[in-house]
């Protein structure tokens, strides 16, 4: 055998990634996977984005997975690199995002001694990933990596973790043939079950579809919108899946999330044909499992989900259809195009009422102080083009975005259903890398921003001109709100001493300004857009304004009066 037939694991791995169509990876280097970094040195097909912390890198990979439908690729080193990255793996799991985390691992000869930074990733990520494995034989890289792509994208998508022992990556072996590129597969709805669904539609008076989960696409959204247009069926979106249905569509019924509009909650409770499409209807969507009884909902329930293990796991449906959301939406549209009709007279009026209730709930409300956050978000919704990508992490500030923004295009929202603080900024960085032509706006709280704020350096390094809006209320507002509700007046470990965010942004080489009065926002935002740099605008919000409809002192008084 000639030496040209030999390749090390790093080269074999990168060749396989190229064969799978990978164009980008996010990571933080480590000495444990130098051979991969070396192979990337002469692989122009793959852009490696050097991040500042692995949590941010993994969140960027998640955002890439959401935006493209292809696995987001993340490379981290063993031990501390992997533990940092776990935040992003958990997000990808709860959001059903295709993602592959590659971890440099200690050498094979020293395994199980608790060598430097050694962890058994199978045990560590067991509950958080669809599949966790270690590639001990470089000749099996094509097989294992190919399986990782299939697993991450098929059925209910999710993260896969592959550990790469350092010496496996660096030792030459006979070069294997790359595996063929992956194909994602998800179930197509059984026509017999679909017939049962259409019969139920015929009898229904108050049908409602709630969409969410992974395995969606722009085409799936368009198919569902066409189906809704033809049948006038109202469609609501689950927590943080607000871009799965055009919010200005006349059948759009609103966001089934935290602080749900009580009128929409009523519609869900009273529905006589509730179709959950791709959503697990988890804790945040179900208002703490209060909108449907468990295990037997009062509402006649049809559950469409790609993973059969989820069907009947929490809610016992009348009809369970194992199918991908995209396949279901395609089938539903095809049926309408084949000439099947429903008499929508029974519900058309209530669909119109649901949409006007949504519009009323979406209209900004007046709050105390000079910064009208609702109006500011509504102004952005009016002003920014529909392809704008809006990101956020976790905190009460996000509630304003969810309520007062309007989403039109698929994947114009990147927000973690797992409620992971700090997600917004790395997601925005990835979004701008994938779609440089689309405006990207990140909302972060003052607590949230500090979790992964260092990725502003990544935005500057790669010239990714995102705009970050830091809603600074000097507190971990969500927790403070819960404190006032449950332990009124006993403010414990929630006040924040913050840096000067605008100055911090400028120190990074970004644009930075402060807005205290909402009237100045449009002007500052225009300057940020024109700056030609990543930008941060600090919005000073009175902590009293804890939600669009509650003040901290009001919550305290209410709790004390109990
Ligand atoms: C990584 C992580 N840590 C802790 C929490 C718990 N948590 C949820 S919201 C929140 C406070 C967020 O504060 P901030 O970003 O300032 O937003 P605000 O609520 O003040 O608008 C905390 C600590 C979480 N969701 N994620
Ligand atoms: Mg805050």
Coordinates of N, CA and C in Angstrom, one line a residue, residues 271-487:
X271 N -62.3 23.6 22.1 CA -62.2 23.1 20.7 C -62.9 21.7 20.7
X272 N -63.6 21.4 19.6 CA -64.1 20.1 19.5 C -63.4 19.3 18.4
X273 N -62.3 19.8 18.0 CA -61.3 19.1 17.1 C -60.0 19.8 17.2
X274 N -59.2 19.3 18.2 CA -57.9 19.9 18.4 C -56.8 19.1 17.7
X275 N -56.1 19.7 16.7 CA -55.1 19.0 16.0 C -53.7 19.6 16.4
X276 N -52.9 18.8 17.1 CA -51.6 19.2 17.4 C -50.7 18.7 16.3
X277 N -50.1 19.6 15.6 CA -49.3 19.3 14.4 C -47.8 19.5 14.7
X278 N -47.1 18.5 15.1 CA -45.6 18.6 15.3 C -45.2 19.0 16.7
X279 N -46.2 19.5 17.4 CA -45.9 20.0 18.8 C -46.1 18.9 19.8
X280 N -45.3 18.9 20.9 CA -45.5 18.0 22.0 C -46.5 18.6 22.9
X281 N -46.9 19.8 22.7 CA -47.8 20.5 23.7 C -47.2 20.4 25.1
X282 N -45.9 20.9 25.2 CA -45.2 20.7 26.4 C -45.6 21.8 27.5
X283 N -44.8 21.8 28.5 CA -45.2 22.6 29.7 C -45.5 24.1 29.4
X284 N -44.6 24.7 28.6 CA -44.7 26.1 28.3 C -45.9 26.4 27.4
X285 N -46.1 25.5 26.4 CA -47.3 25.7 25.5 C -48.6 25.4 26.2
X286 N -48.6 24.5 27.1 CA -49.9 24.0 27.7 C -50.3 24.8 28.9
X287 N -49.6 25.9 29.2 CA -49.8 26.7 30.4 C -49.6 25.8 31.6
X288 N -48.5 25.1 31.7 CA -48.2 24.2 32.8 C -49.1 23.0 32.8
X289 N -49.4 22.5 31.7 CA -50.2 21.3 31.5 C -51.7 21.5 32.0
X290 N -52.1 22.7 31.9 CA -53.5 23.0 32.3 C -54.5 23.2 31.2
X291 N -54.0 23.2 30.0 CA -55.0 23.5 28.9 C -55.7 22.2 28.4
X292 N -55.0 21.0 28.7 CA -55.6 19.8 28.3 C -55.4 18.8 29.5
X293 N -56.5 18.0 29.7 CA -56.3 17.0 30.8 C -55.4 15.9 30.4
X294 N -54.7 15.3 31.4 CA -53.8 14.2 31.2 C -54.3 13.0 32.1
X295 N -54.4 11.8 31.5 CA -54.1 11.4 30.2 C -55.2 11.6 29.1
X296 N -56.5 11.9 29.6 CA -57.6 11.9 28.7 C -58.1 13.3 28.5
X297 N -57.7 14.0 27.4 CA -58.2 15.4 27.2 C -59.7 15.4 27.0
X298 N -60.3 16.5 27.4 CA -61.7 16.7 27.1 C -61.9 16.9 25.7
X299 N -61.0 17.6 25.1 CA -61.1 17.9 23.6 C -60.8 16.7 22.8
X300 N -61.6 16.4 21.8 CA -61.2 15.4 20.8 C -59.9 15.7 20.2
X301 N -58.9 14.9 20.4 CA -57.5 15.3 20.1 C -57.0 14.4 18.9
X302 N -56.4 15.1 17.9 CA -55.7 14.4 16.9 C -54.2 14.9 17.0
X303 N -53.3 14.0 17.2 CA -51.9 14.3 17.4 C -51.1 13.8 16.2
X304 N -50.5 14.7 15.5 CA -49.6 14.4 14.4 C -48.2 14.7 14.9
X305 N -47.3 13.6 14.9 CA -46.0 13.8 15.4 C -45.0 12.8 14.7
X306 N -43.8 13.2 14.5 CA -42.9 12.3 13.7 C -42.4 11.1 14.5
X307 N -42.4 11.2 15.8 CA -41.9 10.1 16.6 C -43.0 9.3 17.3
X308 N -43.2 8.1 17.0 CA -44.3 7.3 17.6 C -44.3 7.3 19.1
X309 N -43.1 7.4 19.7 CA -43.0 7.3 21.1 C -43.6 8.5 21.8
X310 N -43.8 9.6 21.1 CA -44.4 10.8 21.7 C -45.9 10.7 21.7
X311 N -46.4 9.9 20.7 CA -47.9 9.8 20.6 C -48.5 9.0 21.7
X312 N -49.3 9.6 22.5 CA -49.9 8.9 23.7 C -49.0 8.9 24.9
X313 N -47.9 9.6 24.8 CA -47.0 9.7 26.0 C -47.5 10.5 27.1
X314 N -48.1 11.7 26.7 CA -48.7 12.6 27.8 C -50.2 12.6 27.6
X315 N -50.6 12.9 26.4 CA -52.0 13.0 26.1 C -52.5 11.8 25.2
X316 N -53.7 11.3 25.6 CA -54.2 10.2 24.8 C -55.0 10.7 23.7
X317 N -54.5 10.6 22.5 CA -55.3 11.2 21.3 C -56.4 10.3 20.9
X318 N -57.4 10.8 20.2 CA -58.5 10.0 19.6 C -57.9 9.4 18.3
X319 N -57.0 10.2 17.7 CA -56.4 9.7 16.5 C -54.9 10.1 16.6
X320 N -54.0 9.1 16.4 CA -52.6 9.4 16.4 C -52.0 9.2 15.0
X321 N -51.4 10.2 14.5 CA -50.8 10.0 13.1 C -49.3 10.3 13.2
X322 N -48.6 9.2 12.9 CA -47.2 9.3 12.9 C -46.7 9.8 11.6
X323 N -46.3 11.1 11.6 CA -45.9 11.7 10.3 C -45.1 13.0 10.6
X324 N -44.2 13.3 9.7 CA -43.5 14.6 9.8 C -44.5 15.7 9.5
X325 N -44.3 16.9 10.1 CA -45.2 18.0 9.9 C -45.2 18.4 8.4
X326 N -44.1 18.4 7.8 CA -44.0 18.8 6.4 C -44.8 17.8 5.5
X327 N -44.7 16.5 5.8 CA -45.4 15.5 5.0 C -46.9 15.7 5.2
X328 N -47.3 16.0 6.5 CA -48.7 16.1 6.8 C -49.2 17.3 6.1
X329 N -48.5 18.5 6.1 CA -49.0 19.7 5.5 C -49.1 19.5 4.0
X330 N -48.2 18.7 3.4 CA -48.2 18.4 2.0 C -49.5 17.6 1.6
X331 N -49.7 16.6 2.5 CA -50.9 15.8 2.2 C -52.2 16.6 2.4
X332 N -52.2 17.5 3.4 CA -53.4 18.3 3.6 C -53.7 19.2 2.4
X333 N -52.6 19.8 1.9 CA -52.8 20.7 0.8 C -53.2 19.9 -0.5
X334 N -52.6 18.7 -0.6 CA -52.9 17.9 -1.8 C -54.4 17.5 -1.8
X335 N -54.9 17.3 -0.7 CA -56.3 16.9 -0.6 C -57.2 18.0 -1.0
X336 N -56.9 19.2 -0.6 CA -57.7 20.4 -1.0 C -57.5 20.6 -2.6
X337 N -56.3 20.4 -3.1 CA -56.1 20.6 -4.5 C -56.8 19.5 -5.3
X338 N -57.0 18.3 -4.7 CA -57.7 17.3 -5.3 C -59.2 17.5 -5.4
X339 N -59.7 18.6 -4.7 CA -61.1 19.0 -4.8 C -61.9 18.6 -3.6
X340 N -61.3 18.1 -2.5 CA -62.0 17.8 -1.3 C -62.4 19.2 -0.7
X341 N -63.6 19.3 -0.2 CA -64.0 20.6 0.4 C -64.7 20.3 1.8
X342 N -64.6 21.3 2.6 CA -65.3 21.2 3.9 C -66.3 22.4 4.0
X343 N -67.4 22.2 4.6 CA -68.2 23.3 4.8 C -67.7 24.1 6.1
X344 N -67.1 25.2 5.8 CA -66.5 25.9 6.9 C -67.4 26.9 7.6
X345 N -68.7 26.9 7.2 CA -69.7 27.8 7.7 C -69.7 27.7 9.2
X346 N -69.5 26.5 9.8 CA -69.7 26.3 11.2 C -68.6 27.1 12.0
X347 N -67.4 27.3 11.4 CA -66.3 27.9 12.1 C -65.7 29.2 11.5
X348 N -66.1 29.5 10.3 CA -65.5 30.6 9.6 C -65.5 31.9 10.5
X349 N -66.7 32.1 11.1 CA -66.9 33.4 11.9 C -65.9 33.3 13.1
X350 N -65.8 32.2 13.7 CA -65.0 32.1 14.9 C -63.5 32.2 14.6
X351 N -63.2 31.8 13.3 CA -61.8 32.0 12.9 C -61.5 33.5 12.7
X352 N -62.4 34.2 12.1 CA -62.2 35.6 12.0 C -62.1 36.3 13.4
X353 N -63.0 35.8 14.3 CA -62.9 36.4 15.7 C -61.6 36.1 16.3
X354 N -61.1 34.9 16.1 CA -59.8 34.5 16.7 C -58.7 35.4 16.1
X355 N -58.7 35.7 14.9 CA -57.7 36.5 14.3 C -57.8 38.0 14.8
X356 N -59.1 38.4 15.0 CA -59.1 39.8 15.5 C -58.8 39.9 17.0
X357 N -59.0 38.8 17.7 CA -58.6 38.8 19.1 C -57.0 38.8 19.1
X358 N -56.4 38.1 18.2 CA -54.9 38.1 18.1 C -54.5 39.6 17.8
X359 N -55.1 40.2 16.9 CA -54.7 41.6 16.5 C -54.8 42.5 17.7
X360 N -55.9 42.3 18.5 CA -56.1 43.2 19.6 C -55.0 42.9 20.7
X361 N -54.7 41.7 20.9 CA -53.7 41.3 21.9 C -52.3 41.8 21.5
X362 N -52.1 41.9 20.2 CA -50.8 42.3 19.6 C -50.6 43.8 19.6
X363 N -51.7 44.5 19.8 CA -51.5 46.0 19.8 C -50.8 46.5 21.1
X364 N -49.9 47.4 21.0 CA -49.1 47.8 22.2 C -49.9 48.4 23.3
X365 N -49.5 48.1 24.5 CA -50.2 48.6 25.7 C -49.3 49.7 26.3
X366 N -49.9 50.6 27.0 CA -49.2 51.7 27.6 C -48.7 51.3 29.0
X367 N -47.4 51.6 29.3 CA -46.8 51.2 30.6 C -46.2 52.5 31.2
X368 N -45.9 52.4 32.5 CA -45.3 53.6 33.1 C -43.8 53.8 32.6
X369 N -43.4 55.0 32.5 CA -42.0 55.3 32.2 C -41.8 55.8 30.7
X370 N -40.6 56.2 30.4 CA -40.3 56.8 29.1 C -40.0 55.8 28.0
X371 N -39.8 54.6 28.4 CA -39.5 53.6 27.4 C -40.7 52.7 27.2
X372 N -41.4 52.9 26.1 CA -42.6 52.1 25.8 C -42.1 50.9 25.0
X373 N -41.8 49.8 25.7 CA -41.2 48.6 25.0 C -42.1 48.0 24.0
X374 N -43.4 48.0 24.4 CA -44.4 47.4 23.4 C -44.4 48.2 22.1
X375 N -44.5 49.5 22.2 CA -44.5 50.3 21.0 C -43.2 50.2 20.2
X376 N -42.1 50.1 21.0 CA -40.8 49.9 20.3 C -40.8 48.6 19.5
X377 N -41.2 47.5 20.1 CA -41.3 46.3 19.4 C -42.2 46.3 18.2
X378 N -43.4 47.0 18.4 CA -44.4 47.1 17.3 C -43.8 48.0 16.2
X379 N -43.0 49.0 16.5 CA -42.4 49.8 15.5 C -41.4 49.0 14.7
X380 N -40.6 48.2 15.4 CA -39.7 47.3 14.6 C -40.5 46.4 13.7
X381 N -41.6 45.8 14.2 CA -42.4 44.9 13.4 C -42.9 45.6 12.1
X382 N -43.2 46.9 12.2 CA -43.7 47.7 11.1 C -42.6 48.0 10.1
X383 N -41.4 48.3 10.7 CA -40.3 48.9 10.0 C -39.4 47.9 9.3
X384 N -39.1 46.8 10.0 CA -38.1 45.9 9.5 C -38.7 45.1 8.4
X385 N -38.0 44.7 7.4 CA -38.5 43.8 6.3 C -38.9 42.4 6.8
X386 N -39.8 41.8 6.2 CA -40.3 40.5 6.7 C -39.3 39.4 6.9
X387 N -38.2 39.5 6.1 CA -37.2 38.5 6.2 C -36.2 38.7 7.4
X388 N -36.4 39.7 8.1 CA -35.6 40.0 9.3 C -35.6 38.8 10.2
X389 N -34.5 38.4 10.8 CA -34.4 37.3 11.8 C -34.3 38.0 13.2
X390 N -35.3 37.6 14.0 CA -35.3 38.1 15.4 C -35.0 37.0 16.4
X391 N -34.0 37.2 17.2 CA -33.6 36.2 18.2 C -33.7 36.7 19.6
X392 N -33.8 35.7 20.5 CA -33.8 36.1 21.9 C -33.5 34.9 22.8
X393 N -33.2 35.1 24.0 CA -32.9 34.0 25.0 C -34.1 33.9 26.0
X394 N -33.8 34.0 27.3 CA -34.9 33.9 28.2 C -34.9 35.1 29.2
X395 N -36.1 35.4 29.6 CA -36.3 36.6 30.5 C -37.6 37.2 30.2
X396 N -38.1 38.1 31.1 CA -39.4 38.7 30.8 C -39.3 39.6 29.6
X397 N -38.2 40.2 29.3 CA -38.1 41.1 28.1 C -38.6 40.3 26.9
X398 N -38.3 39.0 26.8 CA -38.7 38.2 25.6 C -40.2 38.2 25.5
X399 N -41.0 38.3 26.6 CA -42.4 38.4 26.5 C -42.9 39.5 25.6
X400 N -42.2 40.6 25.6 CA -42.6 41.8 24.8 C -42.4 41.5 23.3
X401 N -41.4 40.8 23.0 CA -41.1 40.4 21.6 C -42.2 39.5 21.2
X402 N -42.4 38.4 22.0 CA -43.4 37.4 21.6 C -44.8 38.0 21.4
X403 N -45.1 39.0 22.2 CA -46.5 39.6 22.1 C -46.6 40.7 21.0
X404 N -45.6 41.5 20.9 CA -45.8 42.7 20.0 C -45.1 42.7 18.7
X405 N -44.3 41.7 18.4 CA -43.7 41.5 17.1 C -44.7 40.8 16.2
X406 N -44.4 40.8 14.9 CA -45.3 40.0 14.0 C -44.3 39.2 13.1
X407 N -44.5 37.9 13.1 CA -43.6 37.1 12.3 C -44.3 36.7 11.0
X408 N -43.5 36.8 9.9 CA -44.1 36.4 8.6 C -43.4 35.2 8.0
X409 N -42.1 35.3 7.9 CA -41.4 34.3 7.1 C -40.9 33.1 8.0
X410 N -40.8 31.9 7.5 CA -40.3 30.8 8.3 C -38.9 31.1 8.7
X411 N -38.6 30.8 9.9 CA -37.3 31.0 10.5 C -36.9 32.5 10.5
X412 N -37.9 33.3 10.8 CA -37.6 34.7 11.1 C -37.5 34.9 12.7
X413 N -37.7 33.8 13.4 CA -37.6 33.7 14.8 C -36.6 32.6 15.2
X414 N -35.7 33.0 16.1 CA -34.8 32.0 16.7 C -34.9 32.2 18.2
X415 N -35.5 31.3 18.9 CA -35.7 31.5 20.3 C -35.8 30.1 20.9
X416 N -35.1 29.8 22.0 CA -35.1 28.4 22.6 C -36.3 28.1 23.4
X417 N -37.0 27.0 23.0 CA -38.2 26.6 23.8 C -37.7 26.0 25.1
X418 N -36.4 25.7 25.2 CA -35.9 25.3 26.5 C -35.7 26.4 27.5
X419 N -35.9 27.7 27.0 CA -35.7 28.8 27.9 C -34.3 29.0 28.4
X420 N -33.3 28.8 27.5 CA -31.9 28.9 27.9 C -31.5 30.4 27.8
X421 N -31.1 31.0 28.9 CA -30.6 32.4 28.8 C -29.4 32.4 27.9
X422 N -29.2 33.5 27.3 CA -27.9 33.7 26.5 C -28.0 33.3 25.1
X423 N -29.1 32.7 24.6 CA -29.2 32.1 23.3 C -29.2 33.1 22.2
X424 N -29.8 34.3 22.5 CA -30.1 35.2 21.4 C -28.9 35.7 20.6
X425 N -27.8 36.0 21.4 CA -26.6 36.6 20.7 C -25.9 35.6 19.8
X426 N -25.5 34.4 20.3 CA -24.9 33.4 19.4 C -25.9 33.0 18.3
X427 N -27.2 33.0 18.5 CA -28.1 32.6 17.4 C -28.0 33.7 16.3
X428 N -28.0 34.9 16.8 CA -27.9 36.1 15.8 C -26.6 36.0 15.0
X429 N -25.5 35.7 15.7 CA -24.2 35.6 15.0 C -24.3 34.5 13.9
X430 N -24.9 33.4 14.2 CA -25.0 32.3 13.2 C -25.9 32.7 12.1
X431 N -27.0 33.4 12.5 CA -28.0 33.7 11.5 C -27.4 34.7 10.4
X432 N -26.6 35.6 10.9 CA -26.0 36.6 10.0 C -24.9 35.9 9.1
X433 N -24.3 34.8 9.7 CA -23.3 34.1 8.9 C -24.0 33.3 7.8
X434 N -25.2 32.7 8.1 CA -25.9 31.9 7.1 C -26.6 32.8 6.1
X435 N -27.2 33.9 6.6 CA -28.0 34.8 5.7 C -27.5 36.3 5.8
X436 N -26.3 36.5 5.2 CA -25.7 37.9 5.4 C -26.6 39.0 4.8
X437 N -27.5 38.6 3.9 CA -28.4 39.6 3.2 C -29.6 39.9 4.1
X438 N -29.9 39.2 5.2 CA -31.1 39.4 6.0 C -30.7 40.2 7.2
X439 N -31.5 41.2 7.6 CA -31.2 41.9 8.8 C -31.4 41.0 10.0
X440 N -30.6 41.1 11.0 CA -30.7 40.2 12.2 C -30.7 41.1 13.5
X441 N -31.8 40.9 14.2 CA -31.9 41.7 15.5 C -32.0 40.7 16.7
X442 N -31.1 40.9 17.6 CA -31.2 40.1 18.8 C -31.7 40.9 20.0
X443 N -32.7 40.3 20.7 CA -33.1 40.9 22.0 C -32.4 40.1 23.1
X444 N -31.9 40.8 24.1 CA -31.3 40.2 25.3 C -31.7 41.0 26.5
X445 N -31.9 40.3 27.6 CA -32.0 41.0 28.9 C -30.6 41.3 29.4
X446 N -30.5 42.1 30.5 CA -29.2 42.4 31.0 C -28.6 41.2 31.6
X447 N -29.4 40.3 32.2 CA -28.9 39.0 32.7 C -28.5 38.1 31.5
X448 N -29.4 38.0 30.6 CA -29.3 37.1 29.4 C -28.0 37.5 28.6
X449 N -27.8 38.8 28.4 CA -26.7 39.2 27.5 C -25.4 38.7 28.1
X450 N -25.3 38.8 29.5 CA -24.0 38.5 30.1 C -23.6 37.0 30.1
X451 N -24.6 36.2 29.7 CA -24.3 34.7 29.6 C -23.4 34.4 28.5
X452 N -23.7 35.0 27.3 CA -22.8 34.7 26.1 C -22.4 36.0 25.4
X453 N -22.3 37.1 26.1 CA -22.0 38.4 25.5 C -20.7 38.4 24.8
X454 N -19.8 37.5 25.2 CA -18.5 37.5 24.6 C -18.5 37.1 23.1
X455 N -19.6 36.6 22.7 CA -19.7 36.3 21.2 C -19.9 37.5 20.4
X456 N -20.0 38.7 21.0 CA -20.0 39.9 20.3 C -18.6 40.0 19.6
X457 N -17.6 39.5 20.2 CA -16.3 39.5 19.6 C -16.3 38.6 18.4
X458 N -17.0 37.6 18.4 CA -17.1 36.7 17.2 C -17.8 37.5 16.0
X459 N -18.9 38.2 16.4 CA -19.6 39.0 15.4 C -18.6 40.0 14.8
X460 N -17.8 40.7 15.6 CA -16.8 41.7 15.1 C -15.7 41.0 14.3
X461 N -15.2 39.8 14.8 CA -14.2 39.1 14.1 C -14.6 38.8 12.6
X462 N -15.9 38.3 12.5 CA -16.3 37.9 11.1 C -17.1 39.0 10.4
X463 N -17.2 40.2 10.9 CA -17.9 41.2 10.3 C -19.4 40.9 10.1
X464 N -20.0 40.3 11.1 CA -21.4 39.9 11.1 C -22.2 41.0 11.8
X465 N -22.8 41.9 11.0 CA -23.4 43.1 11.5 C -24.8 42.9 12.0
X466 N -24.9 42.3 13.2 CA -26.1 42.1 13.8 C -26.4 43.4 14.7
X467 N -27.7 43.5 15.1 CA -28.0 44.6 16.0 C -28.6 43.9 17.3
X468 N -27.9 44.2 18.4 CA -28.3 43.6 19.7 C -29.0 44.7 20.5
X469 N -30.2 44.4 21.0 CA -31.0 45.3 21.9 C -31.0 44.7 23.3
X470 N -30.2 45.3 24.2 CA -30.1 44.8 25.5 C -31.2 45.6 26.4
X471 N -32.1 44.8 26.9 CA -33.2 45.4 27.7 C -32.7 45.4 29.1
X472 N -32.2 46.6 29.6 CA -31.5 46.6 30.9 C -32.5 47.2 32.0
X473 N -32.9 46.3 32.8 CA -33.8 46.7 33.9 C -33.1 46.5 35.3
X474 N -31.8 46.1 35.2 CA -31.0 46.0 36.5 C -31.4 44.8 37.3
X475 N -32.0 43.9 36.8 CA -32.5 42.7 37.6 C -32.7 41.5 36.7
X476 N -32.7 40.4 37.4 CA -33.1 39.1 36.7 C -34.6 39.1 36.9
X477 N -35.3 39.9 35.9 CA -36.7 40.2 36.1 C -37.6 39.0 36.3
X478 N -37.4 38.0 35.5 CA -38.3 36.8 35.7 C -38.3 36.3 37.1
X479 N -37.1 36.2 37.6 CA -37.0 35.6 39.0 C -37.5 36.5 40.0
X480 N -37.2 37.8 39.8 CA -37.8 38.9 40.7 C -39.3 38.8 40.7
X481 N -39.9 38.6 39.5 CA -41.3 38.6 39.4 C -41.9 37.4 40.2
X482 N -41.2 36.2 40.0 CA -41.7 35.1 40.8 C -41.5 35.3 42.3
X483 N -40.4 36.0 42.7 CA -40.1 36.3 44.1 C -41.3 37.2 44.6
X484 N -41.6 38.2 43.9 CA -42.7 39.1 44.4 C -44.0 38.3 44.5
X485 N -44.3 37.4 43.6 CA -45.5 36.6 43.6 C -45.5 35.6 44.8
X486 N -44.3 35.0 45.1 CA -44.3 33.9 46.1 C -43.7 34.4 47.5
X487 N -42.8 35.3 47.4 CA -42.1 35.8 48.7 C -42.1 37.3 48.6

